[in-house]
Amino acid sequence: MDKIDFVMIWVDGADPEWVREKNSYLSPDERGDNSEIRYRSWDNLQYWFRGVEKFAPWVNRIHFVTWGHLPPWLNTDSPKLNIVNHRDYIPPQYLPTFNANTIELNLHRIKGLSEHFVYFNDDMFVTSPVKPEDFFRDGCPMDTYGLDCIYFAKKSAGFFNGNDIELINTHFDKNKIFKSRERKKWLSLKNGMTRVVKTRLLNVWPWFPGIYYNHLPTNFLKSTFEKVWELEGETLDLTCRDKFRTKSNCNQWLMKFWQLCEGAALPRNKKIGRCFHIKDNIYNEMLDSIETGRYKLICVNDTIGTRDFDLQKQQVIEAFEKLLPEKSGFEL
């Protein structure tokens, strides 16, 4: 079986040194995304480590990427843990950075990273037993295929998505893909009936109007990053030079879309996980899903629509505590 690493990026938005450095790069006409939800902490990171240890004990290594700060409870001597400072892998011309796109687009440069790795945001958790085959099968990333429309709104990721799709349409011929055997992957019922119907409807356009993105951990081949950097290095360089996220950026979805269009991935069951947006009126369902481990993977996505942050943060912590009350070997 191929080794599979997990990669997690984290920032302590309350660290005064980090805040001072970040603020020193802000200007009155700053166009980047510096909103609070990009950095505020839900104080539930220990449950990510507990979930991985309990439900994915087979993981090869965990690369924990940070600006330099660490949770005070983290056991840095854990044999599976690799602490990665931004300086350890991001080219110096891009540092310091407060742009998640820069941090993500350079992940392939992490020393010792395996060819097969799963990328987690710090709001994505393992809440039920998972197998390596849930992430990779026959060396191929497991993923959801589907055409989609791009949603543009203030503070949304639509602009990054659009920039990614521009590059996808530059390098891939959609009609050619859908006339090949790859068409079966896009129309597989594993993607879910909604995805299949939407893909059929949007297939009338000869180009990619957009590609579905599910806000869950993404399974990557390191070689995909290397290939895209080789082909589009100038474009990615421009993104990485922005200190904060800006509308002209690409993001790591480009690598995900590339794997789908290249045929490097295999369809996976859509029931593997679910993303809950805190603004949604399904908040109680989210808490119940955490407590019961209803899904293998779950995302607790902070949004500008989060109304009572302190109260909701406490309720999420209490839900995780019911599922994962015991400390992991990653905690002191």
PDB file of N, CA, C and O in Angstrom, residues 265-303:
ATOM      1  N   ALA A 265      -7.977  10.853 -11.232  1.00  0.00           N
ATOM      2  CA  ALA A 265      -8.794  10.539 -10.060  1.00  0.00           C
ATOM      3  C   ALA A 265      -9.851   9.496 -10.386  1.00  0.00           C
ATOM      4  O   ALA A 265     -10.124   9.186 -11.549  1.00  0.00           O
ATOM      5  N   LEU A 266     -10.474   8.956  -9.315  1.00  0.00           N
ATOM      6  CA  LEU A 266     -11.580   8.021  -9.441  1.00  0.00           C
ATOM      7  C   LEU A 266     -12.771   8.555  -8.653  1.00  0.00           C
ATOM      8  O   LEU A 266     -12.583   9.190  -7.600  1.00  0.00           O
ATOM      9  N   PRO A 267     -13.995   8.325  -9.119  1.00  0.00           N
ATOM     10  CA  PRO A 267     -15.180   8.812  -8.390  1.00  0.00           C
ATOM     11  C   PRO A 267     -15.306   8.144  -7.026  1.00  0.00           C
ATOM     12  O   PRO A 267     -15.024   6.953  -6.880  1.00  0.00           O
ATOM     13  N   ARG A 268     -15.711   8.924  -6.022  1.00  0.00           N
ATOM     14  CA  ARG A 268     -15.919   8.347  -4.705  1.00  0.00           C
ATOM     15  C   ARG A 268     -17.363   8.589  -4.273  1.00  0.00           C
ATOM     16  O   ARG A 268     -18.064   9.446  -4.810  1.00  0.00           O
ATOM     17  N   ASN A 269     -17.801   7.830  -3.299  1.00  0.00           N
ATOM     18  CA  ASN A 269     -19.163   7.940  -2.808  1.00  0.00           C
ATOM     19  C   ASN A 269     -19.383   9.291  -2.148  1.00  0.00           C
ATOM     20  O   ASN A 269     -18.642   9.690  -1.242  1.00  0.00           O
ATOM     21  N   LYS A 270     -20.404  10.009  -2.575  1.00  0.00           N
ATOM     22  CA  LYS A 270     -20.656  11.349  -2.056  1.00  0.00           C
ATOM     23  C   LYS A 270     -21.030  11.339  -0.573  1.00  0.00           C
ATOM     24  O   LYS A 270     -20.961  12.373   0.104  1.00  0.00           O
ATOM     25  N   LYS A 271     -21.411  10.170  -0.064  1.00  0.00           N
ATOM     26  CA  LYS A 271     -21.838  10.078   1.330  1.00  0.00           C
ATOM     27  C   LYS A 271     -20.664  10.015   2.306  1.00  0.00           C
ATOM     28  O   LYS A 271     -20.873   9.895   3.511  1.00  0.00           O
ATOM     29  N   ILE A 272     -19.434  10.118   1.799  1.00  0.00           N
ATOM     30  CA  ILE A 272     -18.272  10.021   2.674  1.00  0.00           C
ATOM     31  C   ILE A 272     -18.220  11.155   3.693  1.00  0.00           C
ATOM     32  O   ILE A 272     -17.670  11.002   4.785  1.00  0.00           O
ATOM     33  N   GLY A 273     -18.798  12.288   3.366  1.00  0.00           N
ATOM     34  CA  GLY A 273     -18.734  13.408   4.302  1.00  0.00           C
ATOM     35  C   GLY A 273     -19.701  14.512   3.949  1.00  0.00           C
ATOM     36  O   GLY A 273     -20.417  14.452   2.943  1.00  0.00           O
ATOM     37  N   ARG A 274     -19.699  15.524   4.783  1.00  0.00           N
ATOM     38  CA  ARG A 274     -20.607  16.655   4.564  1.00  0.00           C
ATOM     39  C   ARG A 274     -19.996  17.927   5.126  1.00  0.00           C
ATOM     40  O   ARG A 274     -19.340  17.906   6.180  1.00  0.00           O
ATOM     41  N   CYS A 275     -20.217  19.012   4.425  1.00  0.00           N
ATOM     42  CA  CYS A 275     -19.806  20.332   4.897  1.00  0.00           C
ATOM     43  C   CYS A 275     -21.016  21.072   5.439  1.00  0.00           C
ATOM     44  O   CYS A 275     -22.050  21.161   4.774  1.00  0.00           O
ATOM     45  N   PHE A 276     -20.886  21.575   6.654  1.00  0.00           N
ATOM     46  CA  PHE A 276     -21.927  22.390   7.262  1.00  0.00           C
ATOM     47  C   PHE A 276     -21.438  23.835   7.313  1.00  0.00           C
ATOM     48  O   PHE A 276     -20.408  24.126   7.914  1.00  0.00           O
ATOM     49  N   HIS A 277     -22.178  24.742   6.705  1.00  0.00           N
ATOM     50  CA  HIS A 277     -21.872  26.164   6.774  1.00  0.00           C
ATOM     51  C   HIS A 277     -22.623  26.734   7.973  1.00  0.00           C
ATOM     52  O   HIS A 277     -23.845  26.600   8.070  1.00  0.00           O
ATOM     53  N   ILE A 278     -21.893  27.365   8.875  1.00  0.00           N
ATOM     54  CA  ILE A 278     -22.489  27.817  10.127  1.00  0.00           C
ATOM     55  C   ILE A 278     -23.682  28.741   9.892  1.00  0.00           C
ATOM     56  O   ILE A 278     -24.586  28.825  10.700  1.00  0.00           O
ATOM     57  N   LYS A 279     -23.721  29.419   8.754  1.00  0.00           N
ATOM     58  CA  LYS A 279     -24.838  30.322   8.471  1.00  0.00           C
ATOM     59  C   LYS A 279     -26.129  29.564   8.164  1.00  0.00           C
ATOM     60  O   LYS A 279     -27.219  30.128   8.187  1.00  0.00           O
ATOM     61  N   ASP A 280     -26.009  28.286   7.823  1.00  0.00           N
ATOM     62  CA  ASP A 280     -27.174  27.510   7.436  1.00  0.00           C
ATOM     63  C   ASP A 280     -28.097  27.273   8.626  1.00  0.00           C
ATOM     64  O   ASP A 280     -27.681  27.287   9.781  1.00  0.00           O
ATOM     65  N   ASN A 281     -29.378  27.011   8.317  1.00  0.00           N
ATOM     66  CA  ASN A 281     -30.341  26.743   9.386  1.00  0.00           C
ATOM     67  C   ASN A 281     -30.390  25.249   9.708  1.00  0.00           C
ATOM     68  O   ASN A 281     -31.448  24.689   9.982  1.00  0.00           O
ATOM     69  N   ILE A 282     -29.228  24.615   9.616  1.00  0.00           N
ATOM     70  CA  ILE A 282     -29.106  23.192   9.939  1.00  0.00           C
ATOM     71  C   ILE A 282     -28.070  23.023  11.044  1.00  0.00           C
ATOM     72  O   ILE A 282     -27.415  21.994  11.155  1.00  0.00           O
ATOM     73  N   TYR A 283     -27.958  24.040  11.876  1.00  0.00           N
ATOM     74  CA  TYR A 283     -26.925  24.059  12.909  1.00  0.00           C
ATOM     75  C   TYR A 283     -27.076  22.886  13.877  1.00  0.00           C
ATOM     76  O   TYR A 283     -26.098  22.215  14.206  1.00  0.00           O
ATOM     77  N   ASN A 284     -28.291  22.621  14.336  1.00  0.00           N
ATOM     78  CA  ASN A 284     -28.512  21.519  15.276  1.00  0.00           C
ATOM     79  C   ASN A 284     -28.203  20.176  14.632  1.00  0.00           C
ATOM     80  O   ASN A 284     -27.700  19.253  15.296  1.00  0.00           O
ATOM     81  N   GLU A 285     -28.479  20.057  13.339  1.00  0.00           N
ATOM     82  CA  GLU A 285     -28.145  18.823  12.621  1.00  0.00           C
ATOM     83  C   GLU A 285     -26.632  18.631  12.575  1.00  0.00           C
ATOM     84  O   GLU A 285     -26.137  17.514  12.687  1.00  0.00           O
ATOM     85  N   MET A 286     -25.902  19.733  12.437  1.00  0.00           N
ATOM     86  CA  MET A 286     -24.444  19.660  12.429  1.00  0.00           C
ATOM     87  C   MET A 286     -23.926  19.163  13.781  1.00  0.00           C
ATOM     88  O   MET A 286     -23.071  18.262  13.841  1.00  0.00           O
ATOM     89  N   LEU A 287     -24.439  19.722  14.863  1.00  0.00           N
ATOM     90  CA  LEU A 287     -24.003  19.304  16.193  1.00  0.00           C
ATOM     91  C   LEU A 287     -24.296  17.827  16.413  1.00  0.00           C
ATOM     92  O   LEU A 287     -23.465  17.088  16.960  1.00  0.00           O
ATOM     93  N   ASP A 288     -25.458  17.367  15.986  1.00  0.00           N
ATOM     94  CA  ASP A 288     -25.818  15.962  16.134  1.00  0.00           C
ATOM     95  C   ASP A 288     -24.906  15.068  15.298  1.00  0.00           C
ATOM     96  O   ASP A 288     -24.520  13.977  15.736  1.00  0.00           O
ATOM     97  N   SER A 289     -24.533  15.551  14.102  1.00  0.00           N
ATOM     98  CA  SER A 289     -23.648  14.770  13.220  1.00  0.00           C
ATOM     99  C   SER A 289     -22.264  14.625  13.830  1.00  0.00           C
ATOM    100  O   SER A 289     -21.612  13.585  13.677  1.00  0.00           O
ATOM    101  N   ILE A 290     -21.807  15.662  14.525  1.00  0.00           N
ATOM    102  CA  ILE A 290     -20.507  15.584  15.204  1.00  0.00           C
ATOM    103  C   ILE A 290     -20.582  14.581  16.350  1.00  0.00           C
ATOM    104  O   ILE A 290     -19.748  13.676  16.470  1.00  0.00           O
ATOM    105  N   GLU A 291     -21.582  14.731  17.207  1.00  0.00           N
ATOM    106  CA  GLU A 291     -21.708  13.892  18.398  1.00  0.00           C
ATOM    107  C   GLU A 291     -21.806  12.410  18.060  1.00  0.00           C
ATOM    108  O   GLU A 291     -21.245  11.550  18.758  1.00  0.00           O
ATOM    109  N   THR A 292     -22.516  12.091  16.983  1.00  0.00           N
ATOM    110  CA  THR A 292     -22.787  10.687  16.646  1.00  0.00           C
ATOM    111  C   THR A 292     -21.794  10.111  15.643  1.00  0.00           C
ATOM    112  O   THR A 292     -21.822   8.903  15.385  1.00  0.00           O
ATOM    113  N   GLY A 293     -20.916  10.948  15.080  1.00  0.00           N
ATOM    114  CA  GLY A 293     -20.004  10.452  14.058  1.00  0.00           C
ATOM    115  C   GLY A 293     -20.751   9.939  12.843  1.00  0.00           C
ATOM    116  O   GLY A 293     -20.398   8.913  12.261  1.00  0.00           O
ATOM    117  N   ARG A 294     -21.770  10.661  12.438  1.00  0.00           N
ATOM    118  CA  ARG A 294     -22.630  10.218  11.333  1.00  0.00           C
ATOM    119  C   ARG A 294     -21.865  10.102  10.020  1.00  0.00           C
ATOM    120  O   ARG A 294     -22.139   9.239   9.203  1.00  0.00           O
ATOM    121  N   TYR A 295     -20.889  11.000   9.821  1.00  0.00           N
ATOM    122  CA  TYR A 295     -20.114  10.999   8.581  1.00  0.00           C
ATOM    123  C   TYR A 295     -18.657  10.647   8.870  1.00  0.00           C
ATOM    124  O   TYR A 295     -18.157  10.878   9.968  1.00  0.00           O
ATOM    125  N   LYS A 296     -17.980  10.113   7.855  1.00  0.00           N
ATOM    126  CA  LYS A 296     -16.555   9.845   7.997  1.00  0.00           C
ATOM    127  C   LYS A 296     -15.770  11.152   8.075  1.00  0.00           C
ATOM    128  O   LYS A 296     -14.815  11.270   8.851  1.00  0.00           O
ATOM    129  N   LEU A 297     -16.174  12.117   7.263  1.00  0.00           N
ATOM    130  CA  LEU A 297     -15.504  13.421   7.206  1.00  0.00           C
ATOM    131  C   LEU A 297     -16.539  14.513   7.377  1.00  0.00           C
ATOM    132  O   LEU A 297     -17.660  14.407   6.868  1.00  0.00           O
ATOM    133  N   ILE A 298     -16.167  15.563   8.071  1.00  0.00           N
ATOM    134  CA  ILE A 298     -17.093  16.667   8.287  1.00  0.00           C
ATOM    135  C   ILE A 298     -16.332  17.983   8.248  1.00  0.00           C
ATOM    136  O   ILE A 298     -15.171  18.054   8.662  1.00  0.00           O
ATOM    137  N   CYS A 299     -16.982  18.996   7.743  1.00  0.00           N
ATOM    138  CA  CYS A 299     -16.408  20.350   7.743  1.00  0.00           C
ATOM    139  C   CYS A 299     -17.327  21.264   8.520  1.00  0.00           C
ATOM    140  O   CYS A 299     -18.534  21.314   8.263  1.00  0.00           O
ATOM    141  N   VAL A 300     -16.769  21.976   9.484  1.00  0.00           N
ATOM    142  CA  VAL A 300     -17.501  22.968  10.276  1.00  0.00           C
ATOM    143  C   VAL A 300     -17.028  24.333   9.780  1.00  0.00           C
ATOM    144  O   VAL A 300     -16.051  24.888  10.276  1.00  0.00           O
ATOM    145  N   ASN A 301     -17.727  24.856   8.782  1.00  0.00           N
ATOM    146  CA  ASN A 301     -17.240  26.003   8.034  1.00  0.00           C
ATOM    147  C   ASN A 301     -17.735  27.332   8.605  1.00  0.00           C
ATOM    148  O   ASN A 301     -18.936  27.636   8.560  1.00  0.00           O
ATOM    149  N   ASP A 302     -16.818  28.102   9.126  1.00  0.00           N
ATOM    150  CA  ASP A 302     -17.114  29.446   9.621  1.00  0.00           C
ATOM    151  C   ASP A 302     -17.463  30.352   8.440  1.00  0.00           C
ATOM    152  O   ASP A 302     -16.886  30.239   7.360  1.00  0.00           O
ATOM    153  N   THR A 303     -18.419  31.244   8.646  1.00  0.00           N
ATOM    154  CA  THR A 303     -18.830  32.150   7.569  1.00  0.00           C
ATOM    155  C   THR A 303     -19.132  33.530   8.142  1.00  0.00           C
ATOM    156  O   THR A 303     -19.225  33.714   9.363  1.00  0.00           O
TER     157      THR A 303
END
